[in-house]
Amino acid sequence: MSETGLNELRMIAQVAELLPLRRTPAGTPVAGCLLVHESKQSEAGLERTVAVELQAVAVGDLAMVLISGGPGANVSVTGFLAAKSLRSRAPVLHLNKIEFVEGN
Amino acid sequence: MSETGLNELRMIAQVAELLPLRRTPAGTPVAGCLLVHESKQSEAGLERTVAVELQAVAVGDLAMVLISGGPGANVSVTGFLAAKSLRSRAPVLHLNKIEFVEGN
């Protein structure tokens, strides 16, 4: 990925909902989940509490990794944002890396 | 920010819409915009075209920086995602860094 295409989100989150594993017509596994995140972040020099929910999807081997943690798993993830579909502009996080971490 | 609070998006995008500058009751400037991003990303070993739109906000001095570029500006940004409001869960990118870059 060149810098001109930079699109990378890194986030610690909890897998709040885990959708049933599905497969593409070619048989590739696809797992979807809802990630929830809470933290304190700094904005314009002030600390603020942040909460956000984000739909995420994992394809291929990573789908199996996501599923293996089950709902409630705490994860450190990396991925890129893409519009959900042509009809829905909601951003979805496409996971490229999932690490399970200890809960807070 | 500790790793437990990790929430960082880095993205190259274009400022598609720039909302009028407003101020908080305390007088702090706040600028909002719509960022649009297009790129190619790798997912499960395959390259795919990605498009996404994301609302973004800049507070304080950074609000003036965002405004200065005007609509159509190409930017490299860093920030964190937070829910838009208690009523809308849509993620909004809170900018911590804005760099103007040359267009493609």
PDB file of C-alpha atoms in Angstrom:
ATOM      1  CA  MET A   1       0.000   0.000   0.000  1.00  0.00           C
ATOM      2  CA  SER A   2       1.458   3.331  -0.985  1.00  0.00           C
ATOM      3  CA  GLU A   3       1.065   6.377   1.217  1.00  0.00           C
ATOM      4  CA  THR A   4      -1.383   7.817  -1.317  1.00  0.00           C
ATOM      5  CA  GLY A   5      -3.779   5.037  -0.376  1.00  0.00           C
ATOM      6  CA  LEU A   6      -3.325   5.358   3.374  1.00  0.00           C
ATOM      7  CA  ASN A   7      -6.397   4.086   5.221  1.00  0.00           C
ATOM      8  CA  GLU A   8      -5.530   2.369   8.471  1.00  0.00           C
ATOM      9  CA  LEU A   9      -7.427   2.117  11.716  1.00  0.00           C
ATOM     10  CA  ARG A  10      -5.839   0.605  14.807  1.00  0.00           C
ATOM     11  CA  MET A  11      -8.164   0.029  17.723  1.00  0.00           C
ATOM     12  CA  ILE A  12      -8.571  -1.877  20.946  1.00  0.00           C
ATOM     13  CA  ALA A  13     -12.182  -2.995  21.224  1.00  0.00           C
ATOM     14  CA  GLN A  14     -14.574  -5.647  22.438  1.00  0.00           C
ATOM     15  CA  VAL A  15     -16.425  -7.999  20.108  1.00  0.00           C
ATOM     16  CA  ALA A  16     -19.974  -7.167  21.179  1.00  0.00           C
ATOM     17  CA  GLU A  17     -21.867  -9.165  18.586  1.00  0.00           C
ATOM     18  CA  LEU A  18     -20.651 -11.915  16.331  1.00  0.00           C
ATOM     19  CA  LEU A  19     -22.642 -12.707  13.202  1.00  0.00           C
ATOM     20  CA  PRO A  20     -22.902 -16.295  11.975  1.00  0.00           C
ATOM     21  CA  LEU A  21     -20.063 -17.289   9.665  1.00  0.00           C
ATOM     22  CA  ARG A  22     -21.062 -17.092   6.033  1.00  0.00           C
ATOM     23  CA  ARG A  23     -19.270 -17.969   2.825  1.00  0.00           C
ATOM     24  CA  THR A  24     -18.837 -16.192  -0.477  1.00  0.00           C
ATOM     25  CA  PRO A  25     -20.013 -18.013  -3.616  1.00  0.00           C
ATOM     26  CA  ALA A  26     -16.363 -19.086  -4.010  1.00  0.00           C
ATOM     27  CA  GLY A  27     -16.432 -20.626  -0.532  1.00  0.00           C
ATOM     28  CA  THR A  28     -14.316 -18.036   1.267  1.00  0.00           C
ATOM     29  CA  PRO A  29     -15.397 -17.641   4.900  1.00  0.00           C
ATOM     30  CA  VAL A  30     -16.621 -14.203   5.983  1.00  0.00           C
ATOM     31  CA  ALA A  31     -17.248 -13.223   9.602  1.00  0.00           C
ATOM     32  CA  GLY A  32     -18.909 -10.021  10.705  1.00  0.00           C
ATOM     33  CA  CYS A  33     -19.054  -8.454  14.124  1.00  0.00           C
ATOM     34  CA  LEU A  34     -19.842  -5.306  16.014  1.00  0.00           C
ATOM     35  CA  LEU A  35     -16.872  -3.790  17.798  1.00  0.00           C
ATOM     36  CA  VAL A  36     -17.395  -1.506  20.774  1.00  0.00           C
ATOM     37  CA  HIS A  37     -14.688   0.796  22.024  1.00  0.00           C
ATOM     38  CA  GLU A  38     -14.409   3.060  25.044  1.00  0.00           C
ATOM     39  CA  SER A  39     -11.405   5.114  26.003  1.00  0.00           C
ATOM     40  CA  LYS A  40     -10.118   8.521  26.894  1.00  0.00           C
ATOM     41  CA  GLN A  41      -8.611  10.525  24.061  1.00  0.00           C
ATOM     42  CA  SER A  42      -6.982  13.901  23.803  1.00  0.00           C
ATOM     43  CA  GLU A  43      -8.612  16.528  21.580  1.00  0.00           C
ATOM     44  CA  ALA A  44      -7.356  20.115  21.324  1.00  0.00           C
ATOM     45  CA  GLY A  45      -5.392  19.579  24.521  1.00  0.00           C
ATOM     46  CA  LEU A  46      -8.339  18.321  26.555  1.00  0.00           C
ATOM     47  CA  GLU A  47      -8.972  14.746  27.609  1.00  0.00           C
ATOM     48  CA  ARG A  48     -12.390  13.411  26.740  1.00  0.00           C
ATOM     49  CA  THR A  49     -14.246  10.143  27.076  1.00  0.00           C
ATOM     50  CA  VAL A  50     -14.854   8.408  23.775  1.00  0.00           C
ATOM     51  CA  ALA A  51     -17.314   5.664  22.907  1.00  0.00           C
ATOM     52  CA  VAL A  52     -17.890   4.270  19.464  1.00  0.00           C
ATOM     53  CA  GLU A  53     -19.406   1.231  17.797  1.00  0.00           C
ATOM     54  CA  LEU A  54     -18.132  -0.023  14.494  1.00  0.00           C
ATOM     55  CA  GLN A  55     -19.166  -2.829  12.218  1.00  0.00           C
ATOM     56  CA  ALA A  56     -16.232  -4.997  11.223  1.00  0.00           C
ATOM     57  CA  VAL A  57     -15.665  -7.875   8.832  1.00  0.00           C
ATOM     58  CA  ALA A  58     -12.945 -10.498   8.472  1.00  0.00           C
ATOM     59  CA  VAL A  59     -12.411 -12.568   5.330  1.00  0.00           C
ATOM     60  CA  GLY A  60     -10.624 -15.868   4.778  1.00  0.00           C
ATOM     61  CA  ASP A  61      -8.404 -17.285   7.513  1.00  0.00           C
ATOM     62  CA  LEU A  62      -8.972 -14.171   9.589  1.00  0.00           C
ATOM     63  CA  ALA A  63     -12.705 -14.934   9.666  1.00  0.00           C
ATOM     64  CA  MET A  64     -11.915 -18.134  11.550  1.00  0.00           C
ATOM     65  CA  VAL A  65      -9.682 -16.215  13.945  1.00  0.00           C
ATOM     66  CA  LEU A  66     -12.439 -13.703  14.672  1.00  0.00           C
ATOM     67  CA  ILE A  67     -15.019 -16.434  15.250  1.00  0.00           C
ATOM     68  CA  SER A  68     -12.658 -18.352  17.551  1.00  0.00           C
ATOM     69  CA  GLY A  69     -12.657 -15.600  20.150  1.00  0.00           C
ATOM     70  CA  GLY A  70     -16.413 -15.631  20.561  1.00  0.00           C
ATOM     71  CA  PRO A  71     -18.550 -12.699  21.642  1.00  0.00           C
ATOM     72  CA  GLY A  72     -17.088 -10.624  24.448  1.00  0.00           C
ATOM     73  CA  ALA A  73     -13.510 -11.126  23.326  1.00  0.00           C
ATOM     74  CA  ASN A  74     -11.170  -8.168  23.755  1.00  0.00           C
ATOM     75  CA  VAL A  75      -9.181  -7.523  20.618  1.00  0.00           C
ATOM     76  CA  SER A  76      -6.518  -5.278  19.203  1.00  0.00           C
ATOM     77  CA  VAL A  77      -7.292  -4.862  15.531  1.00  0.00           C
ATOM     78  CA  THR A  78      -5.896  -3.217  12.429  1.00  0.00           C
ATOM     79  CA  GLY A  79      -7.779  -2.691   9.213  1.00  0.00           C
ATOM     80  CA  PHE A  80      -9.153  -0.254   6.667  1.00  0.00           C
ATOM     81  CA  LEU A  81     -12.496   1.499   6.411  1.00  0.00           C
ATOM     82  CA  ALA A  82     -14.788   0.948   3.437  1.00  0.00           C
ATOM     83  CA  ALA A  83     -18.390   1.903   2.762  1.00  0.00           C
ATOM     84  CA  LYS A  84     -20.763  -0.905   3.677  1.00  0.00           C
ATOM     85  CA  SER A  85     -22.340  -1.013   0.230  1.00  0.00           C
ATOM     86  CA  LEU A  86     -23.355   1.206  -2.654  1.00  0.00           C
ATOM     87  CA  ARG A  87     -26.618   1.850  -0.826  1.00  0.00           C
ATOM     88  CA  SER A  88     -25.243   2.352   2.670  1.00  0.00           C
ATOM     89  CA  ARG A  89     -22.349   4.711   3.211  1.00  0.00           C
ATOM     90  CA  ALA A  90     -21.816   3.507   6.767  1.00  0.00           C
ATOM     91  CA  PRO A  91     -18.125   2.768   7.248  1.00  0.00           C
ATOM     92  CA  VAL A  92     -17.205  -0.845   7.938  1.00  0.00           C
ATOM     93  CA  LEU A  93     -13.814  -1.868   9.285  1.00  0.00           C
ATOM     94  CA  HIS A  94     -12.200  -4.567   7.135  1.00  0.00           C
ATOM     95  CA  LEU A  95      -9.835  -6.409   9.420  1.00  0.00           C
ATOM     96  CA  ASN A  96      -6.286  -7.224   8.400  1.00  0.00           C
ATOM     97  CA  LYS A  97      -5.005  -8.164  11.839  1.00  0.00           C
ATOM     98  CA  ILE A  98      -6.650  -9.461  15.014  1.00  0.00           C
ATOM     99  CA  GLU A  99      -4.880  -9.995  18.313  1.00  0.00           C
ATOM    100  CA  PHE A 100      -6.690 -11.148  21.404  1.00  0.00           C
ATOM    101  CA  VAL A 101      -5.832  -9.085  24.463  1.00  0.00           C
ATOM    102  CA  GLU A 102      -6.732  -9.232  28.126  1.00  0.00           C
ATOM    103  CA  GLY A 103      -9.822  -7.298  29.188  1.00  0.00           C
ATOM    104  CA  ASN A 104      -9.635  -4.144  31.257  1.00  0.00           C
TER     105      ASN A 104
ATOM    106  CA  MET B   1      -2.727   7.587  25.316  1.00  0.00           C
ATOM    107  CA  SER B   2      -2.026   4.083  26.592  1.00  0.00           C
ATOM    108  CA  GLU B   3      -2.284   1.081  24.308  1.00  0.00           C
ATOM    109  CA  THR B   4      -5.445   0.042  26.167  1.00  0.00           C
ATOM    110  CA  GLY B   5      -7.123   3.104  24.709  1.00  0.00           C
ATOM    111  CA  LEU B   6      -5.798   2.631  21.180  1.00  0.00           C
ATOM    112  CA  ASN B   7      -8.093   4.291  18.646  1.00  0.00           C
ATOM    113  CA  GLU B   8      -6.208   5.806  15.744  1.00  0.00           C
ATOM    114  CA  LEU B   9      -7.186   6.269  12.135  1.00  0.00           C
ATOM    115  CA  ARG B  10      -4.679   7.488   9.576  1.00  0.00           C
ATOM    116  CA  MET B  11      -6.079   8.330   6.173  1.00  0.00           C
ATOM    117  CA  ILE B  12      -5.401  10.219   2.989  1.00  0.00           C
ATOM    118  CA  ALA B  13      -8.628  11.837   1.842  1.00  0.00           C
ATOM    119  CA  GLN B  14     -10.233  14.774   0.123  1.00  0.00           C
ATOM    120  CA  VAL B  15     -12.273  17.410   1.948  1.00  0.00           C
ATOM    121  CA  ALA B  16     -15.518  17.063   0.006  1.00  0.00           C
ATOM    122  CA  GLU B  17     -17.706  19.360   2.083  1.00  0.00           C
ATOM    123  CA  LEU B  18     -16.688  21.937   4.610  1.00  0.00           C
ATOM    124  CA  LEU B  19     -19.282  23.055   7.151  1.00  0.00           C
ATOM    125  CA  PRO B  20     -19.337  26.672   8.351  1.00  0.00           C
ATOM    126  CA  LEU B  21     -17.063  27.298  11.316  1.00  0.00           C
ATOM    127  CA  ARG B  22     -18.954  27.323  14.592  1.00  0.00           C
ATOM    128  CA  ARG B  23     -17.918  27.971  18.143  1.00  0.00           C
ATOM    129  CA  THR B  24     -18.580  26.219  21.420  1.00  0.00           C
ATOM    130  CA  PRO B  25     -20.235  28.252  24.205  1.00  0.00           C
ATOM    131  CA  ALA B  26     -16.693  28.811  25.522  1.00  0.00           C
ATOM    132  CA  GLY B  27     -15.670  30.284  22.160  1.00  0.00           C
ATOM    133  CA  THR B  28     -13.544  27.383  20.896  1.00  0.00           C
ATOM    134  CA  PRO B  29     -13.741  27.079  17.095  1.00  0.00           C
ATOM    135  CA  VAL B  30     -15.126  23.833  15.690  1.00  0.00           C
ATOM    136  CA  ALA B  31     -14.951  22.889  12.004  1.00  0.00           C
ATOM    137  CA  GLY B  32     -16.721  19.938  10.469  1.00  0.00           C
ATOM    138  CA  CYS B  33     -16.226  18.329   7.086  1.00  0.00           C
ATOM    139  CA  LEU B  34     -16.951  15.294   5.011  1.00  0.00           C
ATOM    140  CA  LEU B  35     -13.870  13.342   3.991  1.00  0.00           C
ATOM    141  CA  VAL B  36     -13.944  11.107   0.944  1.00  0.00           C
ATOM    142  CA  HIS B  37     -11.362   8.426   0.359  1.00  0.00           C
ATOM    143  CA  GLU B  38     -10.646   6.093  -2.531  1.00  0.00           C
ATOM    144  CA  SER B  39      -7.828   3.615  -2.738  1.00  0.00           C
ATOM    145  CA  LYS B  40      -6.838   0.053  -3.344  1.00  0.00           C
ATOM    146  CA  GLN B  41      -6.397  -2.098  -0.260  1.00  0.00           C
ATOM    147  CA  SER B  42      -5.377  -5.676   0.335  1.00  0.00           C
ATOM    148  CA  GLU B  43      -7.879  -8.010   2.027  1.00  0.00           C
ATOM    149  CA  ALA B  44      -7.239 -11.717   2.522  1.00  0.00           C
ATOM    150  CA  GLY B  45      -4.484 -11.524  -0.071  1.00  0.00           C
ATOM    151  CA  LEU B  46      -6.612  -9.897  -2.746  1.00  0.00           C
ATOM    152  CA  GLU B  47      -6.440  -6.295  -3.860  1.00  0.00           C
ATOM    153  CA  ARG B  48      -9.747  -4.476  -3.839  1.00  0.00           C
ATOM    154  CA  THR B  49     -10.974  -0.986  -4.579  1.00  0.00           C
ATOM    155  CA  VAL B  50     -12.150   0.879  -1.501  1.00  0.00           C
ATOM    156  CA  ALA B  51     -14.335   3.959  -1.234  1.00  0.00           C
ATOM    157  CA  VAL B  52     -15.559   5.481   1.980  1.00  0.00           C
ATOM    158  CA  GLU B  53     -16.990   8.730   3.264  1.00  0.00           C
ATOM    159  CA  LEU B  54     -16.429   9.850   6.807  1.00  0.00           C
ATOM    160  CA  GLN B  55     -17.592  12.819   8.799  1.00  0.00           C
ATOM    161  CA  ALA B  56     -14.739  14.566  10.542  1.00  0.00           C
ATOM    162  CA  VAL B  57     -14.382  17.371  13.047  1.00  0.00           C
ATOM    163  CA  ALA B  58     -11.503  19.594  14.110  1.00  0.00           C
ATOM    164  CA  VAL B  59     -11.485  21.623  17.322  1.00  0.00           C
ATOM    165  CA  GLY B  60      -9.440  24.663  18.370  1.00  0.00           C
ATOM    166  CA  ASP B  61      -6.424  25.697  16.307  1.00  0.00           C
ATOM    167  CA  LEU B  62      -6.898  22.657  14.098  1.00  0.00           C
ATOM    168  CA  ALA B  63     -10.350  23.928  13.112  1.00  0.00           C
ATOM    169  CA  MET B  64      -8.668  26.957  11.538  1.00  0.00           C
ATOM    170  CA  VAL B  65      -6.192  24.687   9.738  1.00  0.00           C
ATOM    171  CA  LEU B  66      -9.007  22.574   8.312  1.00  0.00           C
ATOM    172  CA  ILE B  67     -10.935  25.643   7.151  1.00  0.00           C
ATOM    173  CA  SER B  68      -7.844  27.171   5.552  1.00  0.00           C
ATOM    174  CA  GLY B  69      -7.587  24.405   2.982  1.00  0.00           C
ATOM    175  CA  GLY B  70     -11.089  24.950   1.650  1.00  0.00           C
ATOM    176  CA  PRO B  71     -13.259  22.317   0.018  1.00  0.00           C
ATOM    177  CA  GLY B  72     -11.445  20.009  -2.378  1.00  0.00           C
ATOM    178  CA  ALA B  73      -8.229  20.031  -0.381  1.00  0.00           C
ATOM    179  CA  ASN B  74      -6.297  16.763  -0.256  1.00  0.00           C
ATOM    180  CA  VAL B  75      -5.270  15.906   3.258  1.00  0.00           C
ATOM    181  CA  SER B  76      -3.385  13.325   5.246  1.00  0.00           C
ATOM    182  CA  VAL B  77      -5.110  13.098   8.612  1.00  0.00           C
ATOM    183  CA  THR B  78      -4.783  11.334  11.930  1.00  0.00           C
ATOM    184  CA  GLY B  79      -7.474  11.130  14.562  1.00  0.00           C
ATOM    185  CA  PHE B  80      -9.766   8.955  16.636  1.00  0.00           C
ATOM    186  CA  LEU B  81     -13.282   7.699  16.001  1.00  0.00           C
ATOM    187  CA  ALA B  82     -16.146   8.618  18.327  1.00  0.00           C
ATOM    188  CA  ALA B  83     -19.906   8.198  18.058  1.00  0.00           C
ATOM    189  CA  LYS B  84     -21.544  11.291  16.621  1.00  0.00           C
ATOM    190  CA  SER B  85     -23.926  11.681  19.560  1.00  0.00           C
ATOM    191  CA  LEU B  86     -25.941   9.708  22.049  1.00  0.00           C
ATOM    192  CA  ARG B  87     -28.693   9.476  19.444  1.00  0.00           C
ATOM    193  CA  SER B  88     -26.548   8.711  16.402  1.00  0.00           C
ATOM    194  CA  ARG B  89     -23.981   5.955  16.577  1.00  0.00           C
ATOM    195  CA  ALA B  90     -22.390   7.016  13.293  1.00  0.00           C
ATOM    196  CA  PRO B  91     -18.632   7.228  13.783  1.00  0.00           C
ATOM    197  CA  VAL B  92     -17.064  10.661  13.399  1.00  0.00           C
ATOM    198  CA  LEU B  93     -13.336  11.170  12.969  1.00  0.00           C
ATOM    199  CA  HIS B  94     -11.956  13.646  15.503  1.00  0.00           C
ATOM    200  CA  LEU B  95      -8.855  15.099  13.924  1.00  0.00           C
ATOM    201  CA  ASN B  96      -5.595  15.427  15.797  1.00  0.00           C
ATOM    202  CA  LYS B  97      -3.379  16.113  12.808  1.00  0.00           C
ATOM    203  CA  ILE B  98      -3.976  17.555   9.349  1.00  0.00           C
ATOM    204  CA  GLU B  99      -1.382  17.790   6.615  1.00  0.00           C
ATOM    205  CA  PHE B 100      -2.177  19.130   3.176  1.00  0.00           C
ATOM    206  CA  VAL B 101      -0.878  16.917   0.406  1.00  0.00           C
ATOM    207  CA  GLU B 102      -0.794  17.129  -3.367  1.00  0.00           C
ATOM    208  CA  GLY B 103      -3.721  15.651  -5.242  1.00  0.00           C
ATOM    209  CA  ASN B 104      -3.466  12.475  -7.285  1.00  0.00           C
TER     210      ASN B 104
END
